[in-house]
mmCIF file of C-alpha atoms in Angstrom:
data_model
loop_
_atom_site.group_PDB
_atom_site.id
_atom_site.type_symbol
_atom_site.label_atom_id
_atom_site.label_comp_id
_atom_site.label_asym_id
_atom_site.label_seq_id
_atom_site.Cartn_x
_atom_site.Cartn_y
_atom_site.Cartn_z
ATOM 1 C CA MET K 1 -10.248 75.147 -130.725
ATOM 2 C CA SER K 2 -11.697 77.247 -133.523
ATOM 3 C CA ILE K 3 -11.086 76.687 -137.082
ATOM 4 C CA LYS K 4 -11.661 79.358 -139.599
ATOM 5 C CA ARG K 5 -14.299 78.792 -142.107
ATOM 6 C CA ARG K 6 -12.114 78.719 -145.260
ATOM 7 C CA THR K 7 -8.872 76.518 -144.079
ATOM 8 C CA PHE K 8 -11.655 74.429 -142.577
ATOM 9 C CA LEU K 9 -13.907 73.590 -145.922
ATOM 10 C CA GLN K 10 -10.153 73.282 -147.848
ATOM 11 C CA THR K 11 -8.764 70.394 -146.086
ATOM 12 C CA ALA K 12 -11.458 69.323 -143.072
ATOM 13 C CA GLY K 13 -12.428 66.206 -145.245
ATOM 14 C CA ALA K 14 -8.606 65.082 -146.533
ATOM 15 C CA GLY K 15 -8.279 62.006 -145.021
ATOM 16 C CA LEU K 16 -9.645 60.286 -141.398
ATOM 17 C CA ALA K 17 -7.571 57.693 -139.543
ATOM 18 C CA ALA K 18 -10.143 54.543 -138.687
ATOM 19 C CA GLY K 19 -9.140 56.334 -134.473
ATOM 20 C CA SER K 20 -10.343 59.522 -135.634
ATOM 21 C CA LEU K 21 -14.304 58.244 -135.837
ATOM 22 C CA PRO K 22 -16.902 58.417 -133.543
ATOM 23 C CA LEU K 23 -16.456 55.618 -131.173
ATOM 24 C CA LEU K 24 -20.005 53.228 -131.057
ATOM 25 C CA GLY K 25 -20.499 50.419 -128.638
ATOM 26 C CA ARG K 26 -18.993 51.564 -125.688
ATOM 27 C CA LYS K 27 -18.502 54.044 -123.387
ATOM 28 C CA ALA K 28 -15.932 57.185 -124.979
ATOM 29 C CA ARG K 29 -13.539 58.594 -122.895
ATOM 30 C CA ALA K 30 -12.758 62.176 -122.618
ATOM 31 C CA ASP K 31 -9.261 62.072 -124.372
ATOM 32 C CA GLU K 32 -11.148 60.652 -127.716
ATOM 33 C CA PHE K 33 -14.365 62.347 -128.165
ATOM 34 C CA LYS K 34 -14.757 65.413 -129.490
ATOM 35 C CA ALA K 35 -17.920 68.041 -129.685
ATOM 36 C CA GLY K 36 -18.088 70.270 -132.290
ATOM 37 C CA TYR K 37 -20.125 73.644 -132.639
ATOM 38 C CA ILE K 38 -20.845 75.385 -135.871
ATOM 39 C CA TYR K 39 -22.172 79.341 -135.129
ATOM 40 C CA VAL K 40 -23.699 81.922 -137.399
ATOM 41 C CA GLY K 41 -22.115 84.829 -136.340
ATOM 42 C CA PRO K 42 -18.709 85.947 -134.547
ATOM 43 C CA ILE K 43 -17.325 84.896 -130.609
ATOM 44 C CA GLY K 44 -16.924 88.238 -130.423
ATOM 45 C CA ASP K 45 -20.478 89.357 -131.054
ATOM 46 C CA PHE K 46 -20.771 89.571 -127.779
ATOM 47 C CA GLY K 47 -24.486 88.428 -127.812
ATOM 48 C CA TRP K 48 -26.033 84.750 -128.979
ATOM 49 C CA SER K 49 -22.624 83.212 -130.860
ATOM 50 C CA TYR K 50 -20.723 84.616 -127.874
ATOM 51 C CA GLN K 51 -23.087 82.774 -125.508
ATOM 52 C CA HIS K 52 -23.012 79.461 -126.913
ATOM 53 C CA ASP K 53 -19.433 79.162 -127.148
ATOM 54 C CA GLN K 54 -19.446 80.426 -123.373
ATOM 55 C CA GLY K 55 -21.103 77.107 -123.214
ATOM 56 C CA ARG K 56 -18.675 75.629 -125.247
ATOM 57 C CA LEU K 57 -15.664 75.772 -122.839
ATOM 58 C CA ALA K 58 -17.660 75.168 -119.888
ATOM 59 C CA ALA K 59 -18.475 72.061 -121.131
ATOM 60 C CA GLU K 60 -14.433 71.836 -121.734
ATOM 61 C CA LYS K 61 -13.575 72.079 -118.372
ATOM 62 C CA ALA K 62 -16.278 69.786 -117.043
ATOM 63 C CA LEU K 63 -15.904 66.874 -119.200
ATOM 64 C CA GLY K 64 -12.047 67.674 -120.176
ATOM 65 C CA ILE K 65 -13.200 66.787 -123.976
ATOM 66 C CA LYS K 66 -11.818 68.530 -127.074
ATOM 67 C CA SER K 67 -14.455 70.755 -128.808
ATOM 68 C CA THR K 68 -13.985 72.124 -132.043
ATOM 69 C CA TYR K 69 -16.483 75.642 -133.290
ATOM 70 C CA VAL K 70 -16.724 76.911 -136.666
ATOM 71 C CA GLU K 71 -17.577 80.823 -136.026
ATOM 72 C CA LYS K 72 -19.693 83.305 -138.979
ATOM 73 C CA VAL K 73 -20.638 80.237 -141.196
ATOM 74 C CA PRO K 74 -23.974 81.950 -143.561
ATOM 75 C CA GLU K 75 -27.637 79.797 -143.518
ATOM 76 C CA GLY K 76 -26.965 78.284 -146.299
ATOM 77 C CA ALA K 77 -25.335 75.661 -148.797
ATOM 78 C CA ASP K 78 -22.094 76.672 -146.922
ATOM 79 C CA ALA K 79 -23.698 75.353 -143.229
ATOM 80 C CA GLU K 80 -24.149 71.916 -144.881
ATOM 81 C CA ARG K 81 -20.641 71.634 -146.377
ATOM 82 C CA VAL K 82 -19.392 72.403 -142.298
ATOM 83 C CA VAL K 83 -21.603 70.409 -140.684
ATOM 84 C CA ARG K 84 -20.690 67.516 -143.167
ATOM 85 C CA GLU K 85 -17.093 68.251 -142.616
ATOM 86 C CA LEU K 86 -17.363 68.028 -138.523
ATOM 87 C CA ALA K 87 -18.882 64.973 -139.451
ATOM 88 C CA ASP K 88 -16.250 63.832 -141.261
ATOM 89 C CA THR K 89 -13.822 64.387 -138.694
ATOM 90 C CA GLY K 90 -14.646 62.479 -135.573
ATOM 91 C CA HIS K 91 -16.926 64.680 -133.972
ATOM 92 C CA GLY K 92 -18.847 62.721 -131.648
ATOM 93 C CA ILE K 93 -21.992 65.256 -130.958
ATOM 94 C CA ILE K 94 -21.885 68.737 -133.038
ATOM 95 C CA PHE K 95 -24.487 71.400 -132.201
ATOM 96 C CA THR K 96 -26.222 73.638 -135.388
ATOM 97 C CA THR K 97 -26.301 76.922 -133.233
ATOM 98 C CA SER K 98 -29.004 78.696 -135.658
ATOM 99 C CA PHE K 99 -32.216 77.777 -137.017
ATOM 100 C CA GLY K 100 -31.327 78.572 -140.674
ATOM 101 C CA PHE K 101 -28.718 75.458 -140.167
ATOM 102 C CA MET K 102 -32.003 73.200 -139.841
ATOM 103 C CA ASP K 103 -32.322 71.159 -142.694
ATOM 104 C CA ALA K 104 -29.111 70.905 -143.389
ATOM 105 C CA THR K 105 -27.811 69.374 -140.396
ATOM 106 C CA LEU K 106 -31.393 66.918 -140.999
ATOM 107 C CA LYS K 107 -29.174 65.735 -144.533
ATOM 108 C CA VAL K 108 -25.984 65.336 -142.976
ATOM 109 C CA ALA K 109 -27.542 63.436 -140.638
ATOM 110 C CA ARG K 110 -29.221 60.964 -141.998
ATOM 111 C CA ASP K 111 -25.848 60.158 -143.732
ATOM 112 C CA TYR K 112 -24.038 59.988 -140.749
ATOM 113 C CA PRO K 113 -26.367 57.822 -138.222
ATOM 114 C CA ASP K 114 -23.889 57.391 -135.746
ATOM 115 C CA VAL K 115 -22.568 60.154 -135.508
ATOM 116 C CA LYS K 116 -25.381 62.390 -132.896
ATOM 117 C CA PHE K 117 -26.652 65.691 -133.863
ATOM 118 C CA GLU K 118 -27.971 69.254 -132.048
ATOM 119 C CA HIS K 119 -30.243 71.861 -133.377
ATOM 120 C CA ALA K 120 -30.426 75.003 -132.076
ATOM 121 C CA THR K 121 -34.589 76.368 -132.068
ATOM 122 C CA GLY K 122 -35.273 73.844 -134.911
ATOM 123 C CA TYR K 123 -38.131 71.773 -134.699
ATOM 124 C CA LYS K 124 -37.536 69.189 -137.109
ATOM 125 C CA ARG K 125 -36.243 66.258 -135.195
ATOM 126 C CA ALA K 126 -34.402 62.206 -135.989
ATOM 127 C CA ASP K 127 -33.206 59.327 -134.865
ATOM 128 C CA ASN K 128 -29.903 60.476 -134.651
ATOM 129 C CA VAL K 129 -31.003 64.195 -134.511
ATOM 130 C CA SER K 130 -32.405 66.308 -131.187
ATOM 131 C CA THR K 131 -34.211 70.214 -131.194
ATOM 132 C CA TYR K 132 -33.029 72.752 -128.414
ATOM 133 C CA ASN K 133 -34.235 76.423 -127.466
ATOM 134 C CA ILE K 134 -34.931 78.330 -124.580
ATOM 135 C CA ARG K 135 -38.194 80.321 -123.706
ATOM 136 C CA PHE K 136 -36.352 83.887 -124.522
ATOM 137 C CA TYR K 137 -39.844 85.107 -125.189
ATOM 138 C CA GLU K 138 -39.469 85.084 -120.715
ATOM 139 C CA GLY K 139 -37.707 88.052 -120.462
ATOM 140 C CA ARG K 140 -39.498 89.960 -122.984
ATOM 141 C CA TYR K 141 -42.121 89.852 -121.549
ATOM 142 C CA ILE K 142 -40.026 91.646 -118.167
ATOM 143 C CA GLN K 143 -38.939 93.778 -120.609
ATOM 144 C CA GLY K 144 -41.670 95.173 -121.419
ATOM 145 C CA VAL K 145 -42.825 95.685 -117.657
ATOM 146 C CA ILE K 146 -39.872 97.153 -117.008
ATOM 147 C CA ALA K 147 -40.255 99.374 -119.554
ATOM 148 C CA GLY K 148 -44.069 100.575 -119.149
ATOM 149 C CA LYS K 149 -42.661 101.953 -115.356
ATOM 150 C CA MET K 150 -39.796 103.629 -117.381
ATOM 151 C CA SER K 151 -40.588 105.203 -120.184
ATOM 152 C CA LYS K 152 -42.200 108.485 -121.012
ATOM 153 C CA SER K 153 -43.739 108.532 -124.487
ATOM 154 C CA GLY K 154 -44.208 104.944 -124.267
ATOM 155 C CA ILE K 155 -43.068 103.649 -126.957
ATOM 156 C CA VAL K 156 -40.001 101.876 -127.478
ATOM 157 C CA GLY K 157 -38.263 100.625 -130.260
ATOM 158 C CA TYR K 158 -37.616 97.185 -131.114
ATOM 159 C CA ILE K 159 -35.215 95.466 -133.194
ATOM 160 C CA GLY K 160 -35.640 92.298 -135.221
ATOM 161 C CA SER K 161 -33.827 89.884 -136.729
ATOM 162 C CA ILE K 162 -35.616 86.997 -138.785
ATOM 163 C CA PRO K 163 -39.354 87.316 -138.916
ATOM 164 C CA ILE K 164 -38.755 83.739 -137.965
ATOM 165 C CA PRO K 165 -41.314 82.494 -134.673
ATOM 166 C CA GLU K 166 -39.157 82.875 -131.829
ATOM 167 C CA VAL K 167 -38.428 86.408 -133.160
ATOM 168 C CA ILE K 168 -42.130 87.859 -132.936
ATOM 169 C CA MET K 169 -43.022 85.628 -129.625
ATOM 170 C CA GLY K 170 -40.408 87.639 -127.799
ATOM 171 C CA MET K 171 -41.434 90.841 -129.388
ATOM 172 C CA ASN K 172 -45.657 89.765 -128.360
ATOM 173 C CA ALA K 173 -44.159 88.950 -124.985
ATOM 174 C CA PHE K 174 -42.734 92.993 -124.854
ATOM 175 C CA ILE K 175 -45.591 94.103 -125.246
ATOM 176 C CA LEU K 176 -48.257 92.041 -123.201
ATOM 177 C CA GLY K 177 -46.050 92.604 -120.646
ATOM 178 C CA MET K 178 -45.311 96.732 -121.517
ATOM 179 C CA ARG K 179 -49.313 96.818 -121.711
ATOM 180 C CA THR K 180 -49.784 95.760 -117.487
ATOM 181 C CA ILE K 181 -48.189 98.867 -116.850
ATOM 182 C CA ASN K 182 -49.606 101.004 -119.586
ATOM 183 C CA PRO K 183 -52.657 100.149 -121.683
ATOM 184 C CA SER K 184 -51.725 102.689 -124.692
ATOM 185 C CA ALA K 185 -47.842 101.284 -124.826
ATOM 186 C CA LYS K 186 -46.348 101.372 -128.435
ATOM 187 C CA ILE K 187 -43.693 99.100 -130.202
ATOM 188 C CA LYS K 188 -42.253 100.536 -133.140
ATOM 189 C CA GLN K 189 -40.411 97.684 -134.907
ATOM 190 C CA VAL K 190 -37.977 97.035 -137.992
ATOM 191 C CA PHE K 191 -36.417 93.054 -139.415
ATOM 192 C CA ILE K 192 -33.144 94.034 -140.196
ATOM 193 C CA ASN K 193 -33.077 90.858 -142.159
ATOM 194 C CA ALA K 194 -29.521 89.552 -139.702
ATOM 195 C CA TRP K 195 -28.766 88.087 -136.996
ATOM 196 C CA TYR K 196 -25.171 90.131 -136.426
ATOM 197 C CA ASP K 197 -24.703 92.938 -138.050
ATOM 198 C CA PRO K 198 -23.230 96.487 -135.983
ATOM 199 C CA GLY K 199 -23.985 98.779 -138.632
ATOM 200 C CA LYS K 200 -27.402 97.950 -139.287
ATOM 201 C CA GLU K 201 -28.359 97.600 -136.010
ATOM 202 C CA ALA K 202 -27.181 101.040 -134.945
ATOM 203 C CA ASP K 203 -29.089 102.630 -138.144
ATOM 204 C CA ALA K 204 -32.270 100.635 -137.628
ATOM 205 C CA ALA K 205 -31.739 102.000 -133.328
ATOM 206 C CA LYS K 206 -31.326 105.439 -134.500
ATOM 207 C CA ALA K 207 -34.017 105.411 -137.539
ATOM 208 C CA LEU K 208 -36.686 104.353 -134.305
ATOM 209 C CA LEU K 209 -35.756 106.782 -131.473
ATOM 210 C CA ASP K 210 -35.496 109.334 -134.309
ATOM 211 C CA GLN K 211 -39.677 108.270 -134.532
ATOM 212 C CA GLY K 212 -40.440 109.249 -130.396
ATOM 213 C CA ALA K 213 -38.861 105.470 -128.687
ATOM 214 C CA ASP K 214 -38.157 106.614 -125.941
ATOM 215 C CA ILE K 215 -36.183 103.141 -125.042
ATOM 216 C CA MET K 216 -34.729 100.624 -126.905
ATOM 217 C CA ALA K 217 -35.233 96.330 -126.976
ATOM 218 C CA GLN K 218 -34.051 94.053 -129.796
ATOM 219 C CA HIS K 219 -33.322 90.745 -131.151
ATOM 220 C CA THR K 220 -30.307 91.377 -133.080
ATOM 221 C CA ASP K 221 -27.060 89.998 -131.289
ATOM 222 C CA SER K 222 -24.401 93.288 -130.967
ATOM 223 C CA PRO K 223 -24.542 95.700 -128.574
ATOM 224 C CA ALA K 224 -24.679 98.322 -130.968
ATOM 225 C CA PRO K 225 -29.072 99.054 -130.086
ATOM 226 C CA LEU K 226 -27.804 99.560 -126.952
ATOM 227 C CA GLN K 227 -25.045 101.782 -127.213
ATOM 228 C CA VAL K 228 -26.653 104.069 -129.452
ATOM 229 C CA ALA K 229 -29.457 104.753 -126.424
ATOM 230 C CA ALA K 230 -26.295 105.647 -124.445
ATOM 231 C CA GLU K 231 -25.245 107.985 -126.515
ATOM 232 C CA ARG K 232 -28.877 109.792 -126.652
ATOM 233 C CA GLY K 233 -29.351 109.391 -122.943
ATOM 234 C CA LEU K 234 -31.994 106.844 -123.049
ATOM 235 C CA LYS K 235 -32.150 103.065 -121.974
ATOM 236 C CA GLY K 236 -32.061 99.533 -123.533
ATOM 237 C CA PHE K 237 -32.019 95.899 -122.866
ATOM 238 C CA GLY K 238 -29.522 93.858 -123.939
ATOM 239 C CA GLN K 239 -29.983 90.294 -125.278
ATOM 240 C CA ALA K 240 -28.455 87.558 -125.029
ATOM 241 C CA SER K 241 -25.557 87.870 -123.273
ATOM 242 C CA ASP K 242 -25.010 90.543 -120.394
ATOM 243 C CA MET K 243 -23.961 93.670 -121.963
ATOM 244 C CA ILE K 244 -23.019 96.253 -119.188
ATOM 245 C CA LYS K 245 -20.525 97.020 -119.970
ATOM 246 C CA PHE K 246 -20.635 98.806 -123.038
ATOM 247 C CA ALA K 247 -23.305 100.675 -121.525
ATOM 248 C CA PRO K 248 -23.072 100.937 -117.478
ATOM 249 C CA ASN K 249 -25.301 103.680 -117.330
ATOM 250 C CA ALA K 250 -27.857 102.922 -120.186
ATOM 251 C CA GLN K 251 -28.729 98.950 -119.947
ATOM 252 C CA LEU K 252 -31.321 97.971 -117.625
ATOM 253 C CA THR K 253 -31.524 94.235 -118.018
ATOM 254 C CA SER K 254 -30.756 91.909 -120.769
ATOM 255 C CA SER K 255 -31.967 88.274 -121.262
ATOM 256 C CA ILE K 256 -29.047 86.135 -120.527
ATOM 257 C CA ASP K 257 -28.980 82.622 -122.615
ATOM 258 C CA HIS K 258 -27.110 79.755 -120.667
ATOM 259 C CA TRP K 259 -26.077 76.900 -122.505
ATOM 260 C CA ASP K 260 -23.418 75.883 -119.774
ATOM 261 C CA GLY K 261 -25.115 73.272 -118.208
ATOM 262 C CA TYR K 262 -27.250 71.955 -121.351
ATOM 263 C CA TYR K 263 -23.881 71.516 -123.595
ATOM 264 C CA THR K 264 -22.223 69.314 -120.499
ATOM 265 C CA ASP K 265 -25.255 67.391 -119.924
ATOM 266 C CA ARG K 266 -25.583 65.958 -124.073
ATOM 267 C CA ILE K 267 -22.163 65.677 -124.294
ATOM 268 C CA LYS K 268 -21.868 63.473 -120.924
ATOM 269 C CA ALA K 269 -24.684 61.600 -122.492
ATOM 270 C CA ALA K 270 -23.386 61.043 -126.030
ATOM 271 C CA MET K 271 -20.087 60.149 -124.383
ATOM 272 C CA ASP K 272 -22.054 57.650 -122.021
ATOM 273 C CA GLY K 273 -24.241 56.010 -124.670
ATOM 274 C CA SER K 274 -27.194 57.294 -123.103
ATOM 275 C CA TRP K 275 -28.279 59.985 -125.659
ATOM 276 C CA GLN K 276 -31.473 60.033 -127.028
ATOM 277 C CA SER K 277 -33.445 62.004 -129.177
ATOM 278 C CA GLN K 278 -35.554 64.358 -127.241
ATOM 279 C CA ASP K 279 -36.994 68.332 -128.054
ATOM 280 C CA THR K 280 -35.937 70.574 -124.750
ATOM 281 C CA TRP K 281 -37.289 73.694 -124.391
ATOM 282 C CA LYS K 282 -36.819 75.437 -120.765
ATOM 283 C CA GLY K 283 -36.930 78.620 -119.523
ATOM 284 C CA LEU K 284 -36.354 80.981 -116.428
ATOM 285 C CA ASP K 285 -37.206 77.867 -113.658
ATOM 286 C CA THR K 286 -34.557 75.988 -114.811
ATOM 287 C CA GLY K 287 -31.729 78.803 -115.084
ATOM 288 C CA MET K 288 -31.778 78.336 -119.230
ATOM 289 C CA LEU K 289 -32.340 81.985 -119.210
ATOM 290 C CA LYS K 290 -31.137 84.533 -116.864
ATOM 291 C CA MET K 291 -31.269 87.980 -116.330
ATOM 292 C CA ALA K 292 -29.216 89.745 -115.843
ATOM 293 C CA GLU K 293 -28.514 92.556 -112.718
ATOM 294 C CA TYR K 294 -32.321 95.211 -112.267
ATOM 295 C CA ALA K 295 -29.941 98.277 -113.244
ATOM 296 C CA ASN K 296 -30.335 101.922 -113.531
ATOM 297 C CA MET K 297 -33.962 101.805 -112.629
ATOM 298 C CA PRO K 298 -35.855 103.110 -109.110
ATOM 299 C CA ASP K 299 -36.185 100.007 -106.931
ATOM 300 C CA ASP K 300 -39.648 100.263 -106.895
ATOM 301 C CA VAL K 301 -39.730 99.301 -110.608
ATOM 302 C CA LYS K 302 -36.695 96.588 -110.042
ATOM 303 C CA LYS K 303 -38.790 94.885 -107.137
ATOM 304 C CA LEU K 304 -41.883 94.935 -110.316
ATOM 305 C CA ALA K 305 -38.984 93.309 -111.912
ATOM 306 C CA MET K 306 -38.132 90.302 -110.021
ATOM 307 C CA ASP K 307 -41.306 89.873 -109.078
ATOM 308 C CA THR K 308 -42.371 88.560 -112.325
ATOM 309 C CA GLU K 309 -39.821 87.081 -112.334
ATOM 310 C CA GLU K 310 -40.803 85.129 -109.739
ATOM 311 C CA ALA K 311 -44.308 84.526 -110.539
ATOM 312 C CA ILE K 312 -43.356 83.113 -113.697
ATOM 313 C CA LYS K 313 -40.552 81.098 -112.658
ATOM 314 C CA THR K 314 -43.117 79.268 -110.456
ATOM 315 C CA GLY K 315 -46.101 79.435 -112.949
ATOM 316 C CA LYS K 316 -48.164 81.878 -111.169
ATOM 317 C CA LEU K 317 -47.626 83.534 -114.532
ATOM 318 C CA THR K 318 -48.625 82.485 -117.801
ATOM 319 C CA ILE K 319 -47.831 84.785 -120.633
ATOM 320 C CA PHE K 320 -49.913 83.500 -123.933
ATOM 321 C CA LYS K 321 -52.945 83.498 -121.895
ATOM 322 C CA GLY K 322 -56.079 85.476 -123.464
ATOM 323 C CA PRO K 323 -57.610 87.763 -123.983
ATOM 324 C CA ILE K 324 -55.066 88.712 -126.244
ATOM 325 C CA ASN K 325 -55.796 90.564 -129.473
ATOM 326 C CA ALA K 326 -53.938 90.629 -133.010
ATOM 327 C CA GLN K 327 -52.864 93.605 -134.126
ATOM 328 C CA ASP K 328 -56.001 94.908 -136.307
ATOM 329 C CA GLY K 329 -57.400 94.346 -132.636
ATOM 330 C CA SER K 330 -59.368 91.531 -133.947
ATOM 331 C CA PRO K 331 -59.063 88.778 -131.394
ATOM 332 C CA LYS K 332 -56.603 86.316 -130.863
ATOM 333 C CA VAL K 333 -56.362 84.158 -127.812
ATOM 334 C CA LYS K 334 -59.601 84.830 -126.237
ATOM 335 C CA GLU K 335 -60.653 84.720 -123.005
ATOM 336 C CA GLY K 336 -59.145 82.466 -120.301
ATOM 337 C CA GLU K 337 -57.405 80.290 -123.123
ATOM 338 C CA VAL K 338 -53.803 78.978 -122.911
ATOM 339 C CA LEU K 339 -51.688 78.970 -125.744
ATOM 340 C CA ASP K 340 -49.664 75.916 -125.774
ATOM 341 C CA ASP K 341 -45.981 75.313 -126.745
ATOM 342 C CA GLY K 342 -47.046 74.719 -130.913
ATOM 343 C CA ALA K 343 -49.252 77.618 -130.696
ATOM 344 C CA ILE K 344 -46.448 79.762 -129.600
ATOM 345 C CA ALA K 345 -43.356 78.159 -131.164
ATOM 346 C CA GLY K 346 -46.045 78.691 -134.302
ATOM 347 C CA MET K 347 -46.316 81.775 -133.792
ATOM 348 C CA ASN K 348 -46.647 84.150 -137.283
ATOM 349 C CA TRP K 349 -48.949 86.803 -135.707
ATOM 350 C CA LEU K 350 -47.977 90.586 -134.163
ATOM 351 C CA ALA K 351 -50.188 91.166 -130.832
ATOM 352 C CA GLU K 352 -52.308 94.282 -130.587
ATOM 353 C CA GLY K 353 -49.847 97.705 -130.154
ATOM 354 C CA VAL K 354 -46.892 96.450 -132.458
ATOM 355 C CA GLU K 355 -46.766 98.625 -135.287
ATOM 356 C CA GLY K 356 -44.832 97.723 -138.684
ATOM 357 C CA ASP K 357 -46.061 94.526 -141.096
ATOM 358 C CA LEU K 358 -43.972 91.372 -140.531
ATOM 359 C CA PRO K 359 -41.312 91.544 -143.762
ATOM 360 C CA LYS K 360 -42.717 88.844 -146.460
#
């Protein structure tokens, strides 16, 4: 069920019957359990929020429950109000699906200890708050390998959204993969300070291609950058979902976020009483991250991409293993050293080959 944000905020807290509260102390039947979802963008972004909503629909179908989503919720005061209204209206589990919802989620969770909360891409937990994420950087590394083979200029244009670790680690993984093929490869990057803004994304893509990039990469949510590349007869990568229908002759592959199984499992746990606070960060080996078809590339590049994917899945390839230099050429990760999850999750530096500063 979709609820427009303004209408929801005006009406959801008007009053509750006792039967609408989360059911405690016993297993919940499907017909009496509700799950809530909060999205930072529209479900029509065909990227991040779209894929979360596909997961919502899959869980709804698998479990026979009811669910509610609220789309286009800004990362600010509105987020807390929306989380609180979902908690007020009988949702037994609430998924808040953007990094900027973290503090709002924790604040509301303190007031609703019997509701389960799940925050995507965050790092703060509580007894009734779990965190979950996908190792997006694994897909970025594969994209970098492909770009190393496909780029004639050796320059990739990369559009970042918000300069937080999940975006930075992807950019670094991309250049590491690209430089296994072309040691002098470069990324020209720009951050647009938004997750979804087709106009800004398109303008940024045009600017980067004008600067000599001949392949387009992105950590933003609309197909606009890929479409700009297609208009110029160039190639690029989709984001979060398979975007090939928007640029059938341009998309090389896309990293696909696959939330279906996670949402089904966590809702089921909330219903049967087995839910516990935990942190989940999975990737290609579990299917939470999938790669779209390797297309619009020679067979040898496709084979290299598939071999790289398999090496990551099996653990034969470790992405953040030294030596890795920082942007200024100074050693950042020593020879043979492997960054642990904490160092990756807190990444706030750019690797050698990435041009441009991080926004302050």
